[in-house]
Amino acid sequence: MLHSSFTNPKVIFILIVFFVIYKTKSLMSYPVDLTGLPVYIKKGFHIENCTLSEEEAVSQGFYKIEANVGNRKIHVPDFSDVLDIPKRNFFELRSLPPLDFTFLFYVPVSESDYDKMKSPAILFAKIGEYYAIYWNQELIVDRSKEKQVNIKDVIIPIPKTLIKIGTNTLCIHIKGDPLSRETGFFFGNPYLFDEFIDLFKQKRIYLQVFFINLSILIGIFYLTIFLKRKEKKKHLYFSLFSIVIAIFFFIRSSLFDELEVISDYNLVFRIRSLTLYLLIPLLVKTYQHSIKKIKSWKKWIFDISFYHGTVFFFFILILPDNTLFDLQLLWLSTIPIIMAVLSISNTISLIEEINQTKKENFLSKLRFSISTESFTHLINVLLLFIPAIFDIILYITKLQRPKYMEIGFTLLMIHSGIRVIFHLLDFNNQLTNLNKKLQAKINKLRKANEIIKLSEKKYKLIFNQTSDILFILDPKGNIIEISDSFEKILKIPKYEFTEKSFFSLIYQDVQRSKVLDLYTERIQNFIENGKTLKIQVPLKSYDDIPFKLFDIVLEKIFRNNKVDEIFARATLVKKDPIFQYLTKEYSSFVFNTDIYLIDNIIAKLTEELSELIDELELSMIRVGLREILINAIEHGNLEITYEDKKKYLEKGNYHEYLRNKLRDPHYQNKKVIVEYRFTPKEVAYKITDEGNGFDVKKYLEKKNIHLDSLHGRGIFIAKNAFDRIVYNSKGNSVTLIKKISKTI
């Protein structure tokens, strides 16, 4: 019975009628999908056409386009036969003057639909560049006079006061080139009559803003890495890729249209296409610079992929407007091939890398493969390749707006964003490790600092408790620090000489200032050119006597090949205890022609006299000995005339001239003999050189001579320092005698 009732023709008819009524109601209920309504189209426009009913429109020559829910384009060039316009060719190079076209929609509104309306509006996925919209013969918007950049995702609010219960007439006047794909309604969907807020949500502005910002941030991140490591060009190209993606999606978004940055849609289309065609070349360059060794077959793939995009980039600059849409269709048709080839090449590279690894465990190989550049490249290409296939099918067959490729780009940037996160985590790990190492070094430095502080305490203890006087000088010879023994020995407060020149501490006798200036000269030469210096110097004293004689050793301390400080140790010259038993002493010294040995010889020759001769007289003896020894070497063995010495001194290169002489084999083997005889009544020195001698009487008879003079200065100083001077007849040997008045 049940079966027979369902097969009854009346029952079947009732069910069919019920289904049709239900389906029609669902189609016509608010919100309304305009692709589910028939549309009437005619060339030309008259305002009276907006008052026609459906039957009158047909009788007035309007062509009826049947409903096709979600998959209907109303593309003027596709109706060239019925509209009596020229037929559009593929790769159309022509442009024709704009024509007027009228489109009529009849939108049903029930009483219940009317009651729930608050802010109705119409969303056009894409509408011609020049248009005017009428609702029930009332002009809603007129953009037929000025070319519009905003021709996609256009939302037109409809005042509710113009809407009536029953059939409403939506009349659209479009003006445009009959050969242009922009004339009419190019995309298949969405074309909706709905609430404004719901239509606005469909524009997905928040998602677009998020994606654009994400792409820019990723681009800036990789650009920053490149600027720090400019050899990593893959980061440069991927940063440009990310920024170009951001520009592409910003230009194709309704946000860009609403800002009206550029008023010409065709120019906007060119810029958007330029960015689109640049994406694959930039991505390919990223891959190319991330591979160390590129095989020849892969280089061919990279070159073809790169030039594929650049060729399209070039054509977009020169082709006319109507051809640009066909060029984009051609790009969409060929790009899957490029994507497929890149996918295959990256897959081969990934397999090769996996086979080359020594990891045997499957999970280890899997982890290794995921970390490779080839895997990253493969994922990026697949995220573009798979959505591109769907988009091309929809674009060619249904002329629907590409959306899957947009999803692919979004996933690619999300994938890149995840890689950025891993980069940041890696940087964070590196930073953490560096912080740990830095903390360990800080701990070591703290311990070292504690050791240094302890060493400083020990140093200060040693520095201040030594019986010698210790000085720290700066590179110019100014006193930085003095040990405590300074005050004990010299009875002078340290602060009087701290930060003053070391020269100010040397005792100067007014009557012999020229002679004692030689101390200053030797120390100054050491500061400018020397490394170490040993010298006996009288230092000022506030004790019973005005000065005390010290053996001083100065040594430079270097840091980074520069003089950092000068260390000086001053040892008070004291009497040898065994000296009281001495009745007679004789010594003989023979040394090579070396002027730098003189000070050591003098120190040895005068060490016994400090307790028997006044300090000032002893200083004079040392100066006299020094002058005679210098004469023996310079004018005797080295045969330097007074004229030669004067000439080279005036030129400022005497020391270089002297060093060359000392290195000459003819002179360097000559000897100087110094004989020393000491008794409690006198001390005598005999100095003999291997030179040719000189006219002794000429200089011995001089009673006065200027100390700045080079002629006879040494003999004059010696005459004042010793009681007797006796030369041999040749003039190459002299005996210096000094009487001793004190007793041992």
PDB file of C-alpha atoms in Angstrom, residues 334-592:
ATOM      1  CA  THR A 334      51.362  27.900 -18.304  1.00  0.00           C
ATOM      2  CA  ILE A 335      52.277  28.476 -14.669  1.00  0.00           C
ATOM      3  CA  PRO A 336      51.133  24.976 -13.542  1.00  0.00           C
ATOM      4  CA  ILE A 337      53.708  23.486 -15.912  1.00  0.00           C
ATOM      5  CA  ILE A 338      56.429  25.609 -14.319  1.00  0.00           C
ATOM      6  CA  MET A 339      55.175  24.681 -10.857  1.00  0.00           C
ATOM      7  CA  ALA A 340      55.070  20.976 -11.774  1.00  0.00           C
ATOM      8  CA  VAL A 341      58.640  21.047 -13.131  1.00  0.00           C
ATOM      9  CA  LEU A 342      59.886  22.852 -10.015  1.00  0.00           C
ATOM     10  CA  SER A 343      58.048  20.354  -7.797  1.00  0.00           C
ATOM     11  CA  ILE A 344      59.627  17.412  -9.603  1.00  0.00           C
ATOM     12  CA  SER A 345      63.140  18.941  -9.488  1.00  0.00           C
ATOM     13  CA  ASN A 346      62.810  19.701  -5.753  1.00  0.00           C
ATOM     14  CA  THR A 347      61.531  16.175  -5.125  1.00  0.00           C
ATOM     15  CA  ILE A 348      64.554  14.714  -6.955  1.00  0.00           C
ATOM     16  CA  SER A 349      66.908  16.949  -4.949  1.00  0.00           C
ATOM     17  CA  LEU A 350      65.222  15.899  -1.699  1.00  0.00           C
ATOM     18  CA  ILE A 351      65.565  12.203  -2.572  1.00  0.00           C
ATOM     19  CA  GLU A 352      69.249  12.718  -3.453  1.00  0.00           C
ATOM     20  CA  GLU A 353      69.899  14.442  -0.119  1.00  0.00           C
ATOM     21  CA  ILE A 354      68.128  11.675   1.799  1.00  0.00           C
ATOM     22  CA  ASN A 355      70.129   8.983  -0.043  1.00  0.00           C
ATOM     23  CA  GLN A 356      73.398  10.790   0.681  1.00  0.00           C
ATOM     24  CA  THR A 357      72.815  10.969   4.417  1.00  0.00           C
ATOM     25  CA  LYS A 358      74.360   8.303   6.619  1.00  0.00           C
ATOM     26  CA  LYS A 359      71.322   8.126   8.874  1.00  0.00           C
ATOM     27  CA  GLU A 360      69.823   4.643   8.835  1.00  0.00           C
ATOM     28  CA  ASN A 361      66.785   5.062  11.068  1.00  0.00           C
ATOM     29  CA  PHE A 362      63.603   6.029   9.184  1.00  0.00           C
ATOM     30  CA  LEU A 363      62.634   8.683  11.745  1.00  0.00           C
ATOM     31  CA  SER A 364      66.136  10.117  11.615  1.00  0.00           C
ATOM     32  CA  LYS A 365      65.928  10.340   7.834  1.00  0.00           C
ATOM     33  CA  LEU A 366      62.498  11.928   8.100  1.00  0.00           C
ATOM     34  CA  ARG A 367      63.744  14.565  10.550  1.00  0.00           C
ATOM     35  CA  PHE A 368      66.744  15.178   8.320  1.00  0.00           C
ATOM     36  CA  SER A 369      64.592  15.577   5.185  1.00  0.00           C
ATOM     37  CA  ILE A 370      62.290  18.081   6.916  1.00  0.00           C
ATOM     38  CA  SER A 371      65.285  20.229   7.864  1.00  0.00           C
ATOM     39  CA  THR A 372      66.664  20.431   4.298  1.00  0.00           C
ATOM     40  CA  GLU A 373      66.300  23.374   1.919  1.00  0.00           C
ATOM     41  CA  SER A 374      64.889  21.046  -0.764  1.00  0.00           C
ATOM     42  CA  PHE A 375      61.991  20.062   1.504  1.00  0.00           C
ATOM     43  CA  THR A 376      61.230  23.724   2.218  1.00  0.00           C
ATOM     44  CA  HIS A 377      61.341  24.560  -1.502  1.00  0.00           C
ATOM     45  CA  LEU A 378      59.122  21.589  -2.335  1.00  0.00           C
ATOM     46  CA  ILE A 379      56.493  22.619   0.232  1.00  0.00           C
ATOM     47  CA  ASN A 380      56.544  26.215  -1.050  1.00  0.00           C
ATOM     48  CA  VAL A 381      56.074  25.116  -4.667  1.00  0.00           C
ATOM     49  CA  LEU A 382      53.290  22.649  -3.799  1.00  0.00           C
ATOM     50  CA  LEU A 383      51.478  25.336  -1.813  1.00  0.00           C
ATOM     51  CA  LEU A 384      51.377  27.338  -5.051  1.00  0.00           C
ATOM     52  CA  PHE A 385      51.024  24.485  -7.551  1.00  0.00           C
ATOM     53  CA  ILE A 386      47.982  22.676  -6.125  1.00  0.00           C
ATOM     54  CA  PRO A 387      45.788  25.786  -5.593  1.00  0.00           C
ATOM     55  CA  ALA A 388      46.854  27.106  -9.011  1.00  0.00           C
ATOM     56  CA  ILE A 389      45.337  24.041 -10.719  1.00  0.00           C
ATOM     57  CA  PHE A 390      41.948  24.607  -9.075  1.00  0.00           C
ATOM     58  CA  ASP A 391      42.004  28.323  -9.827  1.00  0.00           C
ATOM     59  CA  ILE A 392      42.808  27.800 -13.496  1.00  0.00           C
ATOM     60  CA  ILE A 393      39.962  25.318 -13.888  1.00  0.00           C
ATOM     61  CA  LEU A 394      37.519  27.721 -12.235  1.00  0.00           C
ATOM     62  CA  TYR A 395      38.847  30.732 -14.134  1.00  0.00           C
ATOM     63  CA  ILE A 396      38.686  29.106 -17.551  1.00  0.00           C
ATOM     64  CA  THR A 397      35.437  27.147 -17.157  1.00  0.00           C
ATOM     65  CA  LYS A 398      33.371  29.386 -14.851  1.00  0.00           C
ATOM     66  CA  LEU A 399      35.263  32.691 -14.869  1.00  0.00           C
ATOM     67  CA  GLN A 400      35.236  32.689 -11.106  1.00  0.00           C
ATOM     68  CA  ARG A 401      37.625  34.914  -9.218  1.00  0.00           C
ATOM     69  CA  PRO A 402      40.914  33.124  -8.335  1.00  0.00           C
ATOM     70  CA  LYS A 403      40.763  32.304  -4.652  1.00  0.00           C
ATOM     71  CA  TYR A 404      42.618  29.032  -4.140  1.00  0.00           C
ATOM     72  CA  MET A 405      45.932  30.530  -5.238  1.00  0.00           C
ATOM     73  CA  GLU A 406      45.317  33.265  -2.701  1.00  0.00           C
ATOM     74  CA  ILE A 407      44.893  30.505  -0.115  1.00  0.00           C
ATOM     75  CA  GLY A 408      48.101  28.914  -1.413  1.00  0.00           C
ATOM     76  CA  PHE A 409      50.045  32.155  -1.019  1.00  0.00           C
ATOM     77  CA  THR A 410      48.548  32.555   2.436  1.00  0.00           C
ATOM     78  CA  LEU A 411      49.645  29.039   3.427  1.00  0.00           C
ATOM     79  CA  LEU A 412      53.093  29.699   1.930  1.00  0.00           C
ATOM     80  CA  MET A 413      53.504  32.832   4.030  1.00  0.00           C
ATOM     81  CA  ILE A 414      52.194  31.025   7.108  1.00  0.00           C
ATOM     82  CA  HIS A 415      54.763  28.303   6.392  1.00  0.00           C
ATOM     83  CA  SER A 416      57.401  31.014   6.072  1.00  0.00           C
ATOM     84  CA  GLY A 417      56.130  32.596   9.268  1.00  0.00           C
ATOM     85  CA  ILE A 418      56.577  29.254  11.046  1.00  0.00           C
ATOM     86  CA  ARG A 419      60.125  29.088   9.688  1.00  0.00           C
ATOM     87  CA  VAL A 420      60.693  32.623  10.992  1.00  0.00           C
ATOM     88  CA  ILE A 421      59.470  31.447  14.393  1.00  0.00           C
ATOM     89  CA  PHE A 422      61.948  28.551  14.267  1.00  0.00           C
ATOM     90  CA  HIS A 423      64.668  31.008  13.220  1.00  0.00           C
ATOM     91  CA  LEU A 424      63.783  33.190  16.189  1.00  0.00           C
ATOM     92  CA  LEU A 425      63.746  30.160  18.494  1.00  0.00           C
ATOM     93  CA  ASP A 426      67.141  29.191  17.114  1.00  0.00           C
ATOM     94  CA  PHE A 427      68.386  32.750  17.667  1.00  0.00           C
ATOM     95  CA  ASN A 428      66.929  32.600  21.163  1.00  0.00           C
ATOM     96  CA  ASN A 429      68.784  29.323  21.839  1.00  0.00           C
ATOM     97  CA  GLN A 430      71.986  30.822  20.491  1.00  0.00           C
ATOM     98  CA  LEU A 431      71.423  33.924  22.594  1.00  0.00           C
ATOM     99  CA  THR A 432      70.748  31.752  25.651  1.00  0.00           C
ATOM    100  CA  ASN A 433      73.958  29.798  25.044  1.00  0.00           C
ATOM    101  CA  LEU A 434      75.878  33.015  24.508  1.00  0.00           C
ATOM    102  CA  ASN A 435      74.406  34.403  27.728  1.00  0.00           C
ATOM    103  CA  LYS A 436      75.492  31.260  29.559  1.00  0.00           C
ATOM    104  CA  LYS A 437      78.990  31.546  28.111  1.00  0.00           C
ATOM    105  CA  LEU A 438      79.004  35.263  28.887  1.00  0.00           C
ATOM    106  CA  GLN A 439      77.885  34.561  32.459  1.00  0.00           C
ATOM    107  CA  ALA A 440      80.638  31.947  32.788  1.00  0.00           C
ATOM    108  CA  LYS A 441      83.169  34.491  31.501  1.00  0.00           C
ATOM    109  CA  ILE A 442      81.788  37.100  33.892  1.00  0.00           C
ATOM    110  CA  ASN A 443      82.226  34.641  36.757  1.00  0.00           C
ATOM    111  CA  LYS A 444      85.791  33.988  35.609  1.00  0.00           C
ATOM    112  CA  LEU A 445      86.406  37.719  35.345  1.00  0.00           C
ATOM    113  CA  ARG A 446      85.026  38.192  38.858  1.00  0.00           C
ATOM    114  CA  LYS A 447      87.376  35.549  40.172  1.00  0.00           C
ATOM    115  CA  ALA A 448      90.208  37.069  38.163  1.00  0.00           C
ATOM    116  CA  ASN A 449      89.256  40.481  39.532  1.00  0.00           C
ATOM    117  CA  GLU A 450      89.391  39.101  43.068  1.00  0.00           C
ATOM    118  CA  ILE A 451      92.819  37.629  42.316  1.00  0.00           C
ATOM    119  CA  ILE A 452      93.904  40.955  40.805  1.00  0.00           C
ATOM    120  CA  LYS A 453      92.686  42.829  43.875  1.00  0.00           C
ATOM    121  CA  LEU A 454      94.607  40.409  46.070  1.00  0.00           C
ATOM    122  CA  SER A 455      97.632  40.840  43.814  1.00  0.00           C
ATOM    123  CA  GLU A 456      97.223  44.607  44.072  1.00  0.00           C
ATOM    124  CA  LYS A 457      97.243  44.339  47.854  1.00  0.00           C
ATOM    125  CA  LYS A 458     100.384  42.199  47.694  1.00  0.00           C
ATOM    126  CA  TYR A 459     101.892  44.564  45.143  1.00  0.00           C
ATOM    127  CA  LYS A 460     101.176  47.602  47.322  1.00  0.00           C
ATOM    128  CA  LEU A 461     102.579  45.777  50.329  1.00  0.00           C
ATOM    129  CA  ILE A 462     105.780  44.959  48.435  1.00  0.00           C
ATOM    130  CA  PHE A 463     105.808  48.334  46.708  1.00  0.00           C
ATOM    131  CA  ASN A 464     105.610  50.282  49.970  1.00  0.00           C
ATOM    132  CA  GLN A 465     107.751  48.052  52.179  1.00  0.00           C
ATOM    133  CA  THR A 466     110.827  47.768  49.946  1.00  0.00           C
ATOM    134  CA  SER A 467     113.959  49.609  51.122  1.00  0.00           C
ATOM    135  CA  ASP A 468     114.537  51.000  47.608  1.00  0.00           C
ATOM    136  CA  ILE A 469     112.516  53.887  46.231  1.00  0.00           C
ATOM    137  CA  LEU A 470     110.097  52.766  43.506  1.00  0.00           C
ATOM    138  CA  PHE A 471     108.556  55.103  40.946  1.00  0.00           C
ATOM    139  CA  ILE A 472     105.785  54.641  38.363  1.00  0.00           C
ATOM    140  CA  LEU A 473     106.124  57.202  35.556  1.00  0.00           C
ATOM    141  CA  ASP A 474     103.886  57.937  32.584  1.00  0.00           C
ATOM    142  CA  PRO A 475     105.367  57.657  29.039  1.00  0.00           C
ATOM    143  CA  LYS A 476     106.441  61.334  29.222  1.00  0.00           C
ATOM    144  CA  GLY A 477     108.368  60.894  32.472  1.00  0.00           C
ATOM    145  CA  ASN A 478     105.838  62.386  34.883  1.00  0.00           C
ATOM    146  CA  ILE A 479     105.605  60.716  38.313  1.00  0.00           C
ATOM    147  CA  ILE A 480     102.344  58.778  38.839  1.00  0.00           C
ATOM    148  CA  GLU A 481     103.152  56.926  42.034  1.00  0.00           C
ATOM    149  CA  ILE A 482     105.989  56.783  44.613  1.00  0.00           C
ATOM    150  CA  SER A 483     106.667  54.139  47.255  1.00  0.00           C
ATOM    151  CA  ASP A 484     106.585  55.021  50.969  1.00  0.00           C
ATOM    152  CA  SER A 485     110.359  54.584  51.262  1.00  0.00           C
ATOM    153  CA  PHE A 486     110.704  57.895  49.397  1.00  0.00           C
ATOM    154  CA  GLU A 487     109.686  59.852  52.485  1.00  0.00           C
ATOM    155  CA  LYS A 488     111.837  57.720  54.806  1.00  0.00           C
ATOM    156  CA  ILE A 489     115.046  58.127  52.799  1.00  0.00           C
ATOM    157  CA  LEU A 490     114.744  61.628  51.340  1.00  0.00           C
ATOM    158  CA  LYS A 491     112.538  63.142  54.092  1.00  0.00           C
ATOM    159  CA  ILE A 492     110.291  64.675  51.390  1.00  0.00           C
ATOM    160  CA  PRO A 493     106.444  64.347  51.365  1.00  0.00           C
ATOM    161  CA  LYS A 494     105.349  62.298  48.331  1.00  0.00           C
ATOM    162  CA  TYR A 495     102.645  64.753  47.270  1.00  0.00           C
ATOM    163  CA  GLU A 496     105.288  67.427  46.471  1.00  0.00           C
ATOM    164  CA  PHE A 497     106.525  65.432  43.474  1.00  0.00           C
ATOM    165  CA  THR A 498     103.491  63.322  42.521  1.00  0.00           C
ATOM    166  CA  GLU A 499     102.263  64.306  39.012  1.00  0.00           C
ATOM    167  CA  LYS A 500     105.474  66.305  38.466  1.00  0.00           C
ATOM    168  CA  SER A 501     108.280  65.494  36.054  1.00  0.00           C
ATOM    169  CA  PHE A 502     110.952  63.081  37.268  1.00  0.00           C
ATOM    170  CA  PHE A 503     113.524  65.673  36.174  1.00  0.00           C
ATOM    171  CA  SER A 504     112.324  68.038  38.921  1.00  0.00           C
ATOM    172  CA  LEU A 505     113.582  65.526  41.505  1.00  0.00           C
ATOM    173  CA  ILE A 506     117.202  65.577  40.215  1.00  0.00           C
ATOM    174  CA  TYR A 507     119.523  67.747  42.298  1.00  0.00           C
ATOM    175  CA  GLN A 508     120.916  70.711  40.353  1.00  0.00           C
ATOM    176  CA  ASP A 509     123.962  72.632  41.595  1.00  0.00           C
ATOM    177  CA  VAL A 510     123.852  76.190  40.290  1.00  0.00           C
ATOM    178  CA  GLN A 511     127.618  76.345  39.680  1.00  0.00           C
ATOM    179  CA  ARG A 512     127.661  73.144  37.659  1.00  0.00           C
ATOM    180  CA  SER A 513     124.203  73.246  36.050  1.00  0.00           C
ATOM    181  CA  LYS A 514     125.580  72.664  32.564  1.00  0.00           C
ATOM    182  CA  VAL A 515     127.331  69.506  33.644  1.00  0.00           C
ATOM    183  CA  LEU A 516     124.416  68.141  35.577  1.00  0.00           C
ATOM    184  CA  ASP A 517     122.134  68.798  32.611  1.00  0.00           C
ATOM    185  CA  LEU A 518     123.743  65.690  31.148  1.00  0.00           C
ATOM    186  CA  TYR A 519     121.622  63.574  33.539  1.00  0.00           C
ATOM    187  CA  THR A 520     118.508  65.097  32.094  1.00  0.00           C
ATOM    188  CA  GLU A 521     119.780  64.578  28.567  1.00  0.00           C
ATOM    189  CA  ARG A 522     120.455  60.851  29.131  1.00  0.00           C
ATOM    190  CA  ILE A 523     117.063  60.248  30.774  1.00  0.00           C
ATOM    191  CA  GLN A 524     115.321  62.203  28.008  1.00  0.00           C
ATOM    192  CA  ASN A 525     117.059  60.078  25.358  1.00  0.00           C
ATOM    193  CA  PHE A 526     115.860  56.971  27.197  1.00  0.00           C
ATOM    194  CA  ILE A 527     112.248  58.249  27.267  1.00  0.00           C
ATOM    195  CA  GLU A 528     112.311  58.982  23.538  1.00  0.00           C
ATOM    196  CA  ASN A 529     114.277  55.997  22.186  1.00  0.00           C
ATOM    197  CA  GLY A 530     115.437  53.548  24.855  1.00  0.00           C
ATOM    198  CA  LYS A 531     113.965  50.503  26.600  1.00  0.00           C
ATOM    199  CA  THR A 532     116.082  50.323  29.760  1.00  0.00           C
ATOM    200  CA  LEU A 533     118.585  52.659  31.430  1.00  0.00           C
ATOM    201  CA  LYS A 534     121.010  52.300  34.347  1.00  0.00           C
ATOM    202  CA  ILE A 535     122.388  55.550  35.717  1.00  0.00           C
ATOM    203  CA  GLN A 536     123.678  57.109  38.946  1.00  0.00           C
ATOM    204  CA  VAL A 537     121.754  60.283  39.740  1.00  0.00           C
ATOM    205  CA  PRO A 538     121.762  62.698  42.727  1.00  0.00           C
ATOM    206  CA  LEU A 539     118.183  63.161  44.005  1.00  0.00           C
ATOM    207  CA  LYS A 540     117.041  66.053  46.141  1.00  0.00           C
ATOM    208  CA  SER A 541     116.875  65.489  49.891  1.00  0.00           C
ATOM    209  CA  TYR A 542     115.436  67.409  52.841  1.00  0.00           C
ATOM    210  CA  ASP A 543     117.868  65.605  55.147  1.00  0.00           C
ATOM    211  CA  ASP A 544     121.150  67.024  56.505  1.00  0.00           C
ATOM    212  CA  ILE A 545     122.650  67.078  53.016  1.00  0.00           C
ATOM    213  CA  PRO A 546     120.843  68.595  49.968  1.00  0.00           C
ATOM    214  CA  PHE A 547     121.031  65.404  47.833  1.00  0.00           C
ATOM    215  CA  LYS A 548     121.761  61.698  47.944  1.00  0.00           C
ATOM    216  CA  LEU A 549     123.267  59.576  45.206  1.00  0.00           C
ATOM    217  CA  PHE A 550     121.221  56.684  43.811  1.00  0.00           C
ATOM    218  CA  ASP A 551     121.778  53.878  41.326  1.00  0.00           C
ATOM    219  CA  ILE A 552     118.601  54.140  39.217  1.00  0.00           C
ATOM    220  CA  VAL A 553     117.255  51.526  36.801  1.00  0.00           C
ATOM    221  CA  LEU A 554     114.487  52.706  34.437  1.00  0.00           C
ATOM    222  CA  GLU A 555     112.509  50.240  32.324  1.00  0.00           C
ATOM    223  CA  LYS A 556     109.591  50.795  29.934  1.00  0.00           C
ATOM    224  CA  ILE A 557     106.428  48.662  30.271  1.00  0.00           C
ATOM    225  CA  PHE A 558     104.739  48.055  26.904  1.00  0.00           C
ATOM    226  CA  ARG A 559     101.067  47.289  26.188  1.00  0.00           C
ATOM    227  CA  ASN A 560      99.786  46.709  22.635  1.00  0.00           C
ATOM    228  CA  ASN A 561     103.188  47.756  21.276  1.00  0.00           C
ATOM    229  CA  LYS A 562     102.931  51.134  23.000  1.00  0.00           C
ATOM    230  CA  VAL A 563     104.656  52.427  26.105  1.00  0.00           C
ATOM    231  CA  ASP A 564     102.138  52.221  28.918  1.00  0.00           C
ATOM    232  CA  GLU A 565     104.289  53.122  31.935  1.00  0.00           C
ATOM    233  CA  ILE A 566     107.903  53.516  33.021  1.00  0.00           C
ATOM    234  CA  PHE A 567     109.076  51.667  36.122  1.00  0.00           C
ATOM    235  CA  ALA A 568     112.040  53.103  38.060  1.00  0.00           C
ATOM    236  CA  ARG A 569     113.960  51.630  41.004  1.00  0.00           C
ATOM    237  CA  ALA A 570     116.336  53.917  42.929  1.00  0.00           C
ATOM    238  CA  THR A 571     118.899  52.199  45.182  1.00  0.00           C
ATOM    239  CA  LEU A 572     120.878  54.354  47.601  1.00  0.00           C
ATOM    240  CA  VAL A 573     124.643  54.121  46.929  1.00  0.00           C
ATOM    241  CA  LYS A 574     126.239  52.760  50.111  1.00  0.00           C
ATOM    242  CA  LYS A 575     129.796  52.019  51.245  1.00  0.00           C
ATOM    243  CA  ASP A 576     131.069  48.481  50.887  1.00  0.00           C
ATOM    244  CA  PRO A 577     132.010  47.213  54.475  1.00  0.00           C
ATOM    245  CA  ILE A 578     135.183  45.540  53.171  1.00  0.00           C
ATOM    246  CA  PHE A 579     136.326  48.890  51.800  1.00  0.00           C
ATOM    247  CA  GLN A 580     137.931  49.951  55.189  1.00  0.00           C
ATOM    248  CA  TYR A 581     140.571  47.235  54.805  1.00  0.00           C
ATOM    249  CA  LEU A 582     141.572  48.306  51.316  1.00  0.00           C
ATOM    250  CA  THR A 583     145.122  49.813  50.976  1.00  0.00           C
ATOM    251  CA  LYS A 584     145.721  49.547  47.243  1.00  0.00           C
ATOM    252  CA  GLU A 585     143.727  48.380  44.210  1.00  0.00           C
ATOM    253  CA  TYR A 586     144.543  48.025  40.518  1.00  0.00           C
ATOM    254  CA  SER A 587     142.285  46.986  37.630  1.00  0.00           C
ATOM    255  CA  SER A 588     142.526  46.991  33.870  1.00  0.00           C
ATOM    256  CA  PHE A 589     139.571  46.886  31.417  1.00  0.00           C
ATOM    257  CA  VAL A 590     139.790  46.233  27.702  1.00  0.00           C
ATOM    258  CA  PHE A 591     136.553  46.611  25.691  1.00  0.00           C
ATOM    259  CA  ASN A 592     135.495  46.958  22.096  1.00  0.00           C
TER     260      ASN A 592
END
